[in-house]
mmCIF file with all atom_site columns, C-alpha atoms in Angstrom:
data_model
loop_
_atom_site.group_PDB
_atom_site.id
_atom_site.type_symbol
_atom_site.label_atom_id
_atom_site.label_alt_id
_atom_site.label_comp_id
_atom_site.label_asym_id
_atom_site.label_entity_id
_atom_site.label_seq_id
_atom_site.pdbx_PDB_ins_code
_atom_site.Cartn_x
_atom_site.Cartn_y
_atom_site.Cartn_z
_atom_site.occupancy
_atom_site.B_iso_or_equiv
_atom_site.pdbx_formal_charge
_atom_site.auth_seq_id
_atom_site.auth_comp_id
_atom_site.auth_asym_id
_atom_site.auth_atom_id
_atom_site.pdbx_PDB_model_num
ATOM 1   C CA . MET A 1 1   ? -0.010  0.037   -0.074  1.00 49.00 ? 271 MET A CA 1
ATOM 2   C CA . GLY A 1 2   ? 2.831   2.468   0.871   1.00 48.00 ? 272 GLY A CA 1
ATOM 3   C CA . SER A 1 3   ? 4.584   1.902   -2.445  1.00 49.00 ? 273 SER A CA 1
ATOM 4   C CA . GLU A 1 4   ? 1.181   2.412   -4.369  1.00 49.00 ? 274 GLU A CA 1
ATOM 5   C CA . ARG A 1 5   ? 0.691   5.717   -2.605  1.00 47.00 ? 275 ARG A CA 1
ATOM 6   C CA . MET A 1 6   ? 4.252   6.874   -3.484  1.00 47.00 ? 276 MET A CA 1
ATOM 7   C CA . GLU A 1 7   ? 3.645   6.082   -7.134  1.00 48.00 ? 277 GLU A CA 1
ATOM 8   C CA . MET A 1 8   ? 0.368   8.022   -7.275  1.00 47.00 ? 278 MET A CA 1
ATOM 9   C CA . ARG A 1 9   ? 2.143   11.089  -5.757  1.00 48.00 ? 279 ARG A CA 1
ATOM 10  C CA . LYS A 1 10  ? 4.921   10.854  -8.367  1.00 48.00 ? 280 LYS A CA 1
ATOM 11  C CA . ARG A 1 11  ? 2.386   10.822  -11.338 1.00 51.00 ? 281 ARG A CA 1
ATOM 12  C CA . PRO A 1 12  ? 2.110   14.219  -12.932 1.00 49.00 ? 282 PRO A CA 1
ATOM 13  C CA . THR A 1 13  ? -1.333  15.841  -12.982 1.00 49.00 ? 283 THR A CA 1
ATOM 14  C CA . ALA A 1 14  ? -2.880  15.738  -16.430 1.00 48.00 ? 284 ALA A CA 1
ATOM 15  C CA . ALA A 1 15  ? -3.407  19.095  -18.009 1.00 48.00 ? 285 ALA A CA 1
ATOM 16  C CA . PRO A 1 16  ? -7.065  19.799  -19.084 1.00 49.00 ? 286 PRO A CA 1
ATOM 17  C CA . PRO A 1 17  ? -7.640  19.309  -22.730 1.00 48.00 ? 287 PRO A CA 1
ATOM 18  C CA . GLU A 1 18  ? -7.507  22.513  -24.821 1.00 50.00 ? 288 GLU A CA 1
ATOM 19  C CA . ALA A 1 19  ? -10.531 23.732  -26.644 1.00 47.00 ? 289 ALA A CA 1
ATOM 20  C CA . PRO A 1 20  ? -10.737 22.626  -30.182 1.00 47.00 ? 290 PRO A CA 1
ATOM 21  C CA . GLY A 1 21  ? -9.421  25.227  -32.636 1.00 48.00 ? 291 GLY A CA 1
ATOM 22  C CA . SER A 1 22  ? -7.384  27.175  -30.127 1.00 46.00 ? 292 SER A CA 1
ATOM 23  C CA . ALA A 1 23  ? -3.585  27.384  -30.705 1.00 45.00 ? 293 ALA A CA 1
ATOM 24  C CA . PRO A 1 24  ? -1.262  26.691  -27.826 1.00 45.00 ? 294 PRO A CA 1
ATOM 25  C CA . GLY A 1 25  ? -0.258  29.617  -25.747 1.00 43.00 ? 295 GLY A CA 1
ATOM 26  C CA . GLN A 1 26  ? -3.147  31.827  -27.159 1.00 48.00 ? 296 GLN A CA 1
ATOM 27  C CA . PRO A 1 27  ? -6.263  32.846  -25.178 1.00 46.00 ? 297 PRO A CA 1
ATOM 28  C CA . GLY A 1 28  ? -9.557  31.135  -26.231 1.00 47.00 ? 298 GLY A CA 1
ATOM 29  C CA . VAL A 1 29  ? -12.398 32.840  -28.148 1.00 44.00 ? 299 VAL A CA 1
ATOM 30  C CA . GLY A 1 30  ? -14.220 33.785  -24.968 1.00 45.00 ? 300 GLY A CA 1
ATOM 31  C CA . SER A 1 31  ? -11.090 35.264  -23.256 1.00 44.00 ? 301 SER A CA 1
ATOM 32  C CA . ARG A 1 32  ? -10.906 38.942  -22.135 1.00 47.00 ? 302 ARG A CA 1
ATOM 33  C CA . GLY A 1 33  ? -8.375  39.937  -24.620 1.00 48.00 ? 303 GLY A CA 1
ATOM 34  C CA . SER A 1 34  ? -10.596 38.983  -27.510 1.00 47.00 ? 304 SER A CA 1
ATOM 35  C CA . ASN A 1 35  ? -13.531 40.844  -26.076 1.00 52.00 ? 305 ASN A CA 1
ATOM 36  C CA . ALA A 1 36  ? -11.324 43.987  -25.732 1.00 49.00 ? 306 ALA A CA 1
ATOM 37  C CA . CYS A 1 37  ? -10.336 43.929  -29.354 1.00 49.00 ? 307 CYS A CA 1
ATOM 38  C CA . CYS A 1 38  ? -13.972 43.487  -30.403 1.00 48.00 ? 308 CYS A CA 1
ATOM 39  C CA . PHE A 1 39  ? -15.030 46.395  -28.078 1.00 46.00 ? 309 PHE A CA 1
ATOM 40  C CA . CYS A 1 40  ? -12.320 48.632  -29.551 1.00 47.00 ? 310 CYS A CA 1
ATOM 41  C CA . TRP A 1 41  ? -13.407 47.732  -33.114 1.00 44.00 ? 311 TRP A CA 1
ATOM 42  C CA . CYS A 1 42  ? -17.024 48.473  -32.305 1.00 48.00 ? 312 CYS A CA 1
ATOM 43  C CA . CYS A 1 43  ? -16.073 51.881  -30.792 1.00 47.00 ? 313 CYS A CA 1
ATOM 44  C CA . CYS A 1 44  ? -14.088 52.750  -33.903 1.00 50.00 ? 314 CYS A CA 1
ATOM 45  C CA . CYS A 1 45  ? -16.896 51.731  -36.175 1.00 48.00 ? 315 CYS A CA 1
ATOM 46  C CA . SER A 1 46  ? -19.341 53.824  -34.147 1.00 49.00 ? 316 SER A CA 1
ATOM 47  C CA . CYS A 1 47  ? -17.193 56.814  -34.154 1.00 50.00 ? 317 CYS A CA 1
ATOM 48  C CA . SER A 1 48  ? -16.605 56.586  -37.845 1.00 53.00 ? 318 SER A CA 1
ATOM 49  C CA . CYS A 1 49  ? -20.431 56.292  -38.347 1.00 49.00 ? 319 CYS A CA 1
ATOM 50  C CA . LEU A 1 50  ? -21.052 59.320  -36.190 1.00 52.00 ? 320 LEU A CA 1
ATOM 51  C CA . THR A 1 51  ? -18.470 61.363  -38.133 1.00 55.00 ? 321 THR A CA 1
ATOM 52  C CA . VAL A 1 52  ? -19.896 60.531  -41.452 1.00 50.00 ? 322 VAL A CA 1
ATOM 53  C CA . ARG A 1 53  ? -23.470 61.379  -40.196 1.00 53.00 ? 323 ARG A CA 1
ATOM 54  C CA . ASN A 1 54  ? -22.264 64.716  -38.724 1.00 58.00 ? 324 ASN A CA 1
ATOM 55  C CA . GLN A 1 55  ? -20.514 65.686  -41.928 1.00 57.00 ? 325 GLN A CA 1
ATOM 56  C CA . GLU A 1 56  ? -23.752 64.843  -43.874 1.00 52.00 ? 326 GLU A CA 1
ATOM 57  C CA . ASP A 1 57  ? -25.843 66.999  -41.530 1.00 52.00 ? 327 ASP A CA 1
ATOM 58  C CA . GLN A 1 58  ? -23.423 69.899  -41.820 1.00 58.00 ? 328 GLN A CA 1
ATOM 59  C CA . ARG A 1 59  ? -23.551 69.614  -45.708 1.00 54.00 ? 329 ARG A CA 1
ATOM 60  C CA . LEU A 1 60  ? -27.298 69.668  -45.691 1.00 48.00 ? 330 LEU A CA 1
ATOM 61  C CA . THR A 1 61  ? -27.399 72.614  -43.271 1.00 51.00 ? 331 THR A CA 1
ATOM 62  C CA . ARG A 1 62  ? -24.915 74.576  -45.574 1.00 56.00 ? 332 ARG A CA 1
ATOM 63  C CA . ALA A 1 63  ? -26.858 73.750  -48.650 1.00 48.00 ? 333 ALA A CA 1
ATOM 64  C CA . SER A 1 64  ? -30.224 74.855  -46.979 1.00 50.00 ? 334 SER A CA 1
ATOM 65  C CA . HIS A 1 65  ? -28.489 78.161  -45.963 1.00 54.00 ? 335 HIS A CA 1
ATOM 66  C CA . GLU A 1 66  ? -27.297 78.796  -49.415 1.00 56.00 ? 336 GLU A CA 1
ATOM 67  C CA . LEU A 1 67  ? -30.792 78.166  -50.923 1.00 56.00 ? 337 LEU A CA 1
ATOM 68  C CA . ARG A 1 68  ? -32.557 80.203  -48.349 1.00 62.00 ? 338 ARG A CA 1
ATOM 69  C CA . THR A 1 69  ? -33.958 83.431  -49.901 1.00 54.00 ? 339 THR A CA 1
ATOM 70  C CA . ASP A 1 70  ? -33.225 86.314  -47.511 1.00 64.00 ? 340 ASP A CA 1
ATOM 71  C CA . PHE A 1 71  ? -34.642 89.253  -49.426 1.00 65.00 ? 341 PHE A CA 1
ATOM 72  C CA . PRO A 1 72  ? -32.972 92.631  -48.889 1.00 70.00 ? 342 PRO A CA 1
ATOM 73  C CA . ALA A 1 73  ? -34.921 95.383  -47.195 1.00 67.00 ? 343 ALA A CA 1
ATOM 74  C CA . CYS A 1 74  ? -35.836 96.668  -50.610 1.00 73.00 ? 344 CYS A CA 1
ATOM 75  C CA . GLU A 1 75  ? -35.458 95.486  -54.265 1.00 84.00 ? 345 GLU A CA 1
ATOM 76  C CA . GLU A 1 76  ? -33.211 97.369  -56.608 1.00 84.00 ? 346 GLU A CA 1
ATOM 77  C CA . SER A 1 77  ? -35.273 99.811  -58.576 1.00 83.00 ? 347 SER A CA 1
ATOM 78  C CA . PRO A 1 78  ? -35.184 103.443 -59.912 1.00 86.00 ? 348 PRO A CA 1
ATOM 79  C CA . THR A 1 79  ? -37.150 106.080 -58.087 1.00 90.00 ? 349 THR A CA 1
ATOM 80  C CA . PRO A 1 80  ? -40.801 105.921 -59.047 1.00 94.00 ? 350 PRO A CA 1
ATOM 81  C CA . THR A 1 81  ? -42.174 108.616 -61.265 1.00 95.00 ? 351 THR A CA 1
ATOM 82  C CA . LEU A 1 82  ? -45.248 110.639 -60.447 1.00 96.00 ? 352 LEU A CA 1
ATOM 83  C CA . GLU A 1 83  ? -47.244 108.772 -63.201 1.00 96.00 ? 353 GLU A CA 1
ATOM 84  C CA . GLU A 1 84  ? -46.194 105.383 -61.634 1.00 96.00 ? 354 GLU A CA 1
ATOM 85  C CA . VAL A 1 85  ? -47.280 106.503 -58.209 1.00 97.00 ? 355 VAL A CA 1
ATOM 86  C CA . HIS A 1 86  ? -50.613 107.648 -59.574 1.00 97.00 ? 356 HIS A CA 1
ATOM 87  C CA . ALA A 1 87  ? -51.083 104.402 -61.354 1.00 97.00 ? 357 ALA A CA 1
ATOM 88  C CA . TRP A 1 88  ? -50.663 102.528 -58.095 1.00 98.00 ? 358 TRP A CA 1
ATOM 89  C CA . ALA A 1 89  ? -54.057 103.946 -57.056 1.00 97.00 ? 359 ALA A CA 1
ATOM 90  C CA . GLN A 1 90  ? -55.728 102.635 -60.187 1.00 97.00 ? 360 GLN A CA 1
ATOM 91  C CA . SER A 1 91  ? -55.211 98.934  -59.184 1.00 97.00 ? 361 SER A CA 1
ATOM 92  C CA . PHE A 1 92  ? -53.338 96.619  -56.900 1.00 98.00 ? 362 PHE A CA 1
ATOM 93  C CA . ASP A 1 93  ? -51.927 94.790  -59.857 1.00 98.00 ? 363 ASP A CA 1
ATOM 94  C CA . LYS A 1 94  ? -50.204 98.047  -61.113 1.00 97.00 ? 364 LYS A CA 1
ATOM 95  C CA . LEU A 1 95  ? -48.701 98.384  -57.659 1.00 98.00 ? 365 LEU A CA 1
ATOM 96  C CA . MET A 1 96  ? -47.342 94.895  -57.449 1.00 98.00 ? 366 MET A CA 1
ATOM 97  C CA . ILE A 1 97  ? -46.008 94.706  -60.967 1.00 96.00 ? 367 ILE A CA 1
ATOM 98  C CA . THR A 1 98  ? -43.154 97.201  -60.357 1.00 94.00 ? 368 THR A CA 1
ATOM 99  C CA . PRO A 1 99  ? -40.268 96.790  -57.926 1.00 95.00 ? 369 PRO A CA 1
ATOM 100 C CA . ALA A 1 100 ? -40.673 100.402 -56.640 1.00 96.00 ? 370 ALA A CA 1
ATOM 101 C CA . GLY A 1 101 ? -44.299 99.729  -55.943 1.00 97.00 ? 371 GLY A CA 1
ATOM 102 C CA . ARG A 1 102 ? -43.574 96.428  -54.177 1.00 97.00 ? 372 ARG A CA 1
ATOM 103 C CA . ASN A 1 103 ? -40.816 98.323  -52.013 1.00 96.00 ? 373 ASN A CA 1
ATOM 104 C CA . VAL A 1 104 ? -43.174 101.038 -50.868 1.00 97.00 ? 374 VAL A CA 1
ATOM 105 C CA . PHE A 1 105 ? -46.015 98.604  -50.172 1.00 98.00 ? 375 PHE A CA 1
ATOM 106 C CA . ARG A 1 106 ? -43.630 96.301  -48.327 1.00 97.00 ? 376 ARG A CA 1
ATOM 107 C CA . GLU A 1 107 ? -42.456 99.253  -46.163 1.00 96.00 ? 377 GLU A CA 1
ATOM 108 C CA . PHE A 1 108 ? -46.013 99.930  -45.321 1.00 98.00 ? 378 PHE A CA 1
ATOM 109 C CA . LEU A 1 109 ? -46.599 96.218  -44.455 1.00 98.00 ? 379 LEU A CA 1
ATOM 110 C CA . ARG A 1 110 ? -43.735 96.359  -42.019 1.00 97.00 ? 380 ARG A CA 1
ATOM 111 C CA . THR A 1 111 ? -45.397 99.029  -40.113 1.00 97.00 ? 381 THR A CA 1
ATOM 112 C CA . GLU A 1 112 ? -48.435 96.783  -39.768 1.00 97.00 ? 382 GLU A CA 1
ATOM 113 C CA . PHE A 1 113 ? -46.325 93.772  -38.784 1.00 97.00 ? 383 PHE A CA 1
ATOM 114 C CA . SER A 1 114 ? -47.455 91.780  -41.866 1.00 97.00 ? 384 SER A CA 1
ATOM 115 C CA . GLU A 1 115 ? -44.353 91.897  -44.094 1.00 97.00 ? 385 GLU A CA 1
ATOM 116 C CA . GLU A 1 116 ? -44.306 88.193  -44.229 1.00 97.00 ? 386 GLU A CA 1
ATOM 117 C CA . ASN A 1 117 ? -47.190 88.233  -46.643 1.00 98.00 ? 387 ASN A CA 1
ATOM 118 C CA . MET A 1 118 ? -45.022 90.033  -49.276 1.00 98.00 ? 388 MET A CA 1
ATOM 119 C CA . LEU A 1 119 ? -41.988 87.952  -48.450 1.00 97.00 ? 389 LEU A CA 1
ATOM 120 C CA . PHE A 1 120 ? -44.063 84.766  -49.011 1.00 98.00 ? 390 PHE A CA 1
ATOM 121 C CA . TRP A 1 121 ? -45.368 86.046  -52.281 1.00 98.00 ? 391 TRP A CA 1
ATOM 122 C CA . MET A 1 122 ? -41.874 87.019  -53.469 1.00 97.00 ? 392 MET A CA 1
ATOM 123 C CA . ALA A 1 123 ? -40.483 83.600  -52.464 1.00 97.00 ? 393 ALA A CA 1
ATOM 124 C CA . CYS A 1 124 ? -43.106 81.943  -54.494 1.00 98.00 ? 394 CYS A CA 1
ATOM 125 C CA . GLU A 1 125 ? -42.220 83.944  -57.487 1.00 97.00 ? 395 GLU A CA 1
ATOM 126 C CA . GLU A 1 126 ? -38.567 82.962  -57.106 1.00 96.00 ? 396 GLU A CA 1
ATOM 127 C CA . LEU A 1 127 ? -39.511 79.217  -56.797 1.00 97.00 ? 397 LEU A CA 1
ATOM 128 C CA . LYS A 1 128 ? -41.451 79.398  -60.103 1.00 97.00 ? 398 LYS A CA 1
ATOM 129 C CA . LYS A 1 129 ? -38.180 80.461  -61.890 1.00 96.00 ? 399 LYS A CA 1
ATOM 130 C CA . GLU A 1 130 ? -36.286 77.287  -60.644 1.00 96.00 ? 400 GLU A CA 1
ATOM 131 C CA . ALA A 1 131 ? -36.023 74.258  -63.076 1.00 95.00 ? 401 ALA A CA 1
ATOM 132 C CA . ASN A 1 132 ? -33.680 72.007  -61.083 1.00 97.00 ? 402 ASN A CA 1
ATOM 133 C CA . LYS A 1 133 ? -35.697 69.334  -59.291 1.00 96.00 ? 403 LYS A CA 1
ATOM 134 C CA . SER A 1 134 ? -33.518 68.864  -56.308 1.00 96.00 ? 404 SER A CA 1
ATOM 135 C CA . ILE A 1 135 ? -33.243 72.719  -55.697 1.00 97.00 ? 405 ILE A CA 1
ATOM 136 C CA . VAL A 1 136 ? -36.986 73.029  -56.193 1.00 97.00 ? 406 VAL A CA 1
ATOM 137 C CA . GLU A 1 137 ? -37.600 70.422  -53.535 1.00 97.00 ? 407 GLU A CA 1
ATOM 138 C CA . GLU A 1 138 ? -35.142 72.169  -51.070 1.00 97.00 ? 408 GLU A CA 1
ATOM 139 C CA . LYS A 1 139 ? -36.587 75.638  -51.758 1.00 97.00 ? 409 LYS A CA 1
ATOM 140 C CA . ALA A 1 140 ? -40.080 74.315  -51.208 1.00 98.00 ? 410 ALA A CA 1
ATOM 141 C CA . ARG A 1 141 ? -39.082 72.883  -47.899 1.00 98.00 ? 411 ARG A CA 1
ATOM 142 C CA . ILE A 1 142 ? -37.597 76.173  -46.841 1.00 97.00 ? 412 ILE A CA 1
ATOM 143 C CA . ILE A 1 143 ? -40.652 78.154  -47.865 1.00 98.00 ? 413 ILE A CA 1
ATOM 144 C CA . TYR A 1 144 ? -42.881 75.662  -46.045 1.00 98.00 ? 414 TYR A CA 1
ATOM 145 C CA . GLU A 1 145 ? -40.689 75.915  -42.793 1.00 97.00 ? 415 GLU A CA 1
ATOM 146 C CA . ASP A 1 146 ? -40.622 79.751  -43.039 1.00 97.00 ? 416 ASP A CA 1
ATOM 147 C CA . TYR A 1 147 ? -44.193 80.662  -44.050 1.00 98.00 ? 417 TYR A CA 1
ATOM 148 C CA . ILE A 1 148 ? -46.529 77.578  -43.864 1.00 98.00 ? 418 ILE A CA 1
ATOM 149 C CA . SER A 1 149 ? -45.423 75.740  -40.667 1.00 97.00 ? 419 SER A CA 1
ATOM 150 C CA . ILE A 1 150 ? -47.559 76.619  -37.607 1.00 94.00 ? 420 ILE A CA 1
ATOM 151 C CA . LEU A 1 151 ? -44.324 76.764  -35.636 1.00 96.00 ? 421 LEU A CA 1
ATOM 152 C CA . SER A 1 152 ? -42.869 79.585  -37.778 1.00 96.00 ? 422 SER A CA 1
ATOM 153 C CA . PRO A 1 153 ? -43.054 83.118  -36.358 1.00 96.00 ? 423 PRO A CA 1
ATOM 154 C CA . LYS A 1 154 ? -43.634 84.278  -39.995 1.00 96.00 ? 424 LYS A CA 1
ATOM 155 C CA . GLU A 1 155 ? -46.575 81.916  -40.684 1.00 97.00 ? 425 GLU A CA 1
ATOM 156 C CA . VAL A 1 156 ? -49.017 83.375  -43.176 1.00 98.00 ? 426 VAL A CA 1
ATOM 157 C CA . SER A 1 157 ? -52.726 83.101  -42.875 1.00 97.00 ? 427 SER A CA 1
ATOM 158 C CA . LEU A 1 158 ? -54.179 80.260  -44.975 1.00 97.00 ? 428 LEU A CA 1
ATOM 159 C CA . ASP A 1 159 ? -57.392 78.243  -44.804 1.00 96.00 ? 429 ASP A CA 1
ATOM 160 C CA . SER A 1 160 ? -57.300 74.542  -43.907 1.00 96.00 ? 430 SER A CA 1
ATOM 161 C CA . ARG A 1 161 ? -58.074 73.346  -47.427 1.00 97.00 ? 431 ARG A CA 1
ATOM 162 C CA . VAL A 1 162 ? -55.064 75.004  -48.967 1.00 98.00 ? 432 VAL A CA 1
ATOM 163 C CA . ARG A 1 163 ? -52.811 73.741  -46.107 1.00 97.00 ? 433 ARG A CA 1
ATOM 164 C CA . GLU A 1 164 ? -53.998 70.167  -46.623 1.00 97.00 ? 434 GLU A CA 1
ATOM 165 C CA . VAL A 1 165 ? -53.212 70.313  -50.324 1.00 97.00 ? 435 VAL A CA 1
ATOM 166 C CA . ILE A 1 166 ? -49.673 71.673  -49.653 1.00 98.00 ? 436 ILE A CA 1
ATOM 167 C CA . ASN A 1 167 ? -49.012 68.941  -46.975 1.00 97.00 ? 437 ASN A CA 1
ATOM 168 C CA . ARG A 1 168 ? -49.976 66.162  -49.436 1.00 97.00 ? 438 ARG A CA 1
ATOM 169 C CA . ASN A 1 169 ? -47.891 67.723  -52.263 1.00 97.00 ? 439 ASN A CA 1
ATOM 170 C CA . MET A 1 170 ? -44.803 68.282  -50.025 1.00 97.00 ? 440 MET A CA 1
ATOM 171 C CA . VAL A 1 171 ? -44.040 64.475  -50.709 1.00 96.00 ? 441 VAL A CA 1
ATOM 172 C CA . GLU A 1 172 ? -42.882 65.552  -54.194 1.00 96.00 ? 442 GLU A CA 1
ATOM 173 C CA . PRO A 1 173 ? -43.036 69.322  -54.578 1.00 97.00 ? 443 PRO A CA 1
ATOM 174 C CA . SER A 1 174 ? -43.036 71.205  -57.804 1.00 97.00 ? 444 SER A CA 1
ATOM 175 C CA . GLN A 1 175 ? -42.464 74.891  -58.691 1.00 97.00 ? 445 GLN A CA 1
ATOM 176 C CA . HIS A 1 176 ? -46.212 75.465  -58.424 1.00 97.00 ? 446 HIS A CA 1
ATOM 177 C CA . ILE A 1 177 ? -46.898 73.813  -55.140 1.00 98.00 ? 447 ILE A CA 1
ATOM 178 C CA . PHE A 1 178 ? -47.663 77.068  -53.496 1.00 98.00 ? 448 PHE A CA 1
ATOM 179 C CA . ASP A 1 179 ? -49.759 78.597  -56.201 1.00 98.00 ? 449 ASP A CA 1
ATOM 180 C CA . ASP A 1 180 ? -53.054 78.399  -54.355 1.00 98.00 ? 450 ASP A CA 1
ATOM 181 C CA . ALA A 1 181 ? -51.458 79.783  -51.247 1.00 98.00 ? 451 ALA A CA 1
ATOM 182 C CA . GLN A 1 182 ? -49.773 82.502  -53.079 1.00 98.00 ? 452 GLN A CA 1
ATOM 183 C CA . LEU A 1 183 ? -53.145 83.565  -54.693 1.00 98.00 ? 453 LEU A CA 1
ATOM 184 C CA . GLN A 1 184 ? -54.771 83.521  -51.341 1.00 98.00 ? 454 GLN A CA 1
ATOM 185 C CA . ILE A 1 185 ? -52.201 85.820  -49.801 1.00 98.00 ? 455 ILE A CA 1
ATOM 186 C CA . TYR A 1 186 ? -52.280 88.088  -52.826 1.00 98.00 ? 456 TYR A CA 1
ATOM 187 C CA . THR A 1 187 ? -56.022 88.367  -52.384 1.00 98.00 ? 457 THR A CA 1
ATOM 188 C CA . LEU A 1 188 ? -55.635 89.110  -48.731 1.00 98.00 ? 458 LEU A CA 1
ATOM 189 C CA . MET A 1 189 ? -53.068 91.966  -49.352 1.00 98.00 ? 459 MET A CA 1
ATOM 190 C CA . HIS A 1 190 ? -55.466 93.330  -52.012 1.00 98.00 ? 460 HIS A CA 1
ATOM 191 C CA . ARG A 1 191 ? -58.606 93.379  -50.002 1.00 98.00 ? 461 ARG A CA 1
ATOM 192 C CA . ASP A 1 192 ? -57.095 94.033  -46.475 1.00 97.00 ? 462 ASP A CA 1
ATOM 193 C CA . SER A 1 193 ? -53.858 95.997  -46.765 1.00 98.00 ? 463 SER A CA 1
ATOM 194 C CA . TYR A 1 194 ? -53.999 97.797  -50.071 1.00 98.00 ? 464 TYR A CA 1
ATOM 195 C CA . PRO A 1 195 ? -56.878 100.075 -49.185 1.00 98.00 ? 465 PRO A CA 1
ATOM 196 C CA . ARG A 1 196 ? -55.169 101.130 -45.958 1.00 98.00 ? 466 ARG A CA 1
ATOM 197 C CA . PHE A 1 197 ? -51.925 101.705 -47.899 1.00 98.00 ? 467 PHE A CA 1
ATOM 198 C CA . MET A 1 198 ? -53.729 104.067 -50.317 1.00 98.00 ? 468 MET A CA 1
ATOM 199 C CA . ASN A 1 199 ? -54.950 106.157 -47.329 1.00 98.00 ? 469 ASN A CA 1
ATOM 200 C CA . SER A 1 200 ? -51.645 105.932 -45.434 1.00 98.00 ? 470 SER A CA 1
ATOM 201 C CA . ALA A 1 201 ? -49.404 108.812 -44.746 1.00 98.00 ? 471 ALA A CA 1
ATOM 202 C CA . LEU A 1 202 ? -46.564 106.922 -46.413 1.00 97.00 ? 472 LEU A CA 1
ATOM 203 C CA . TYR A 1 203 ? -48.331 106.939 -49.871 1.00 98.00 ? 473 TYR A CA 1
ATOM 204 C CA . LYS A 1 204 ? -49.714 110.496 -49.594 1.00 97.00 ? 474 LYS A CA 1
ATOM 205 C CA . ASP A 1 205 ? -46.352 111.935 -48.535 1.00 97.00 ? 475 ASP A CA 1
ATOM 206 C CA . LEU A 1 206 ? -44.593 110.217 -51.491 1.00 97.00 ? 476 LEU A CA 1
ATOM 207 C CA . LEU A 1 207 ? -47.353 111.505 -53.927 1.00 96.00 ? 477 LEU A CA 1
ATOM 208 C CA . GLN A 1 208 ? -46.908 115.030 -52.534 1.00 96.00 ? 478 GLN A CA 1
ATOM 209 C CA . SER A 1 209 ? -43.132 114.921 -52.712 1.00 96.00 ? 479 SER A CA 1
ATOM 210 C CA . LEU A 1 210 ? -43.102 113.846 -56.339 1.00 96.00 ? 480 LEU A CA 1
ATOM 211 C CA . SER A 1 211 ? -45.867 116.411 -57.219 1.00 95.00 ? 481 SER A CA 1
ATOM 212 C CA . GLU A 1 212 ? -43.735 119.184 -55.818 1.00 93.00 ? 482 GLU A CA 1
ATOM 213 C CA . LYS A 1 213 ? -40.701 118.066 -57.678 1.00 90.00 ? 483 LYS A CA 1
ATOM 214 C CA . SER A 1 214 ? -42.752 117.863 -60.904 1.00 86.00 ? 484 SER A CA 1
ATOM 215 C CA . VAL A 1 215 ? -43.947 121.449 -60.416 1.00 85.00 ? 485 VAL A CA 1
ATOM 216 C CA . GLU A 1 216 ? -40.351 122.729 -59.678 1.00 80.00 ? 486 GLU A CA 1
ATOM 217 C CA . ALA A 1 217 ? -39.094 121.040 -62.836 1.00 68.00 ? 487 ALA A CA 1
#
């Protein structure tokens, strides 16, 4: 018995079998080292994706800013003549057809805090001149955000029917997506603001100034 016990003590303990597919001296698949590498790779991949996404967002923001129509305080135009100013009193169309007429009327709208009506009308006119499909879509989105959206401080007053039509057509907008809305705002300015403009000090002072210059000449 004593000799058998001595022999058992001298036998080397058998090493546990290695997992199949693992090379000697290397950690197994489930080891911490492998997980660390995987974690690092995932982090790098995520960072790369975020970088690409941020760059794309910045590109779209720059494109939107470039296409946004920020009209100057007034359009370039020669000083209106006395005949032109007299013609503005004949019809709203004659006022709106000239840059000088739009400038003076827009100045009046500014005093009534309704300049957005003219700005929307002008933006629609610019949209109609555009032929590039992608630019039309982007400009239509900008006009919608600036003047149609209920969240915009420059929202124009439109009825629900016109809004519903615009909302449906925004899926694939064209140059004429706002035609009904533009006509509605044009009519609003004609019926509401135009009569007050004709009786305003702004119009009467301009008419008097040009009349005096005409007499002096």
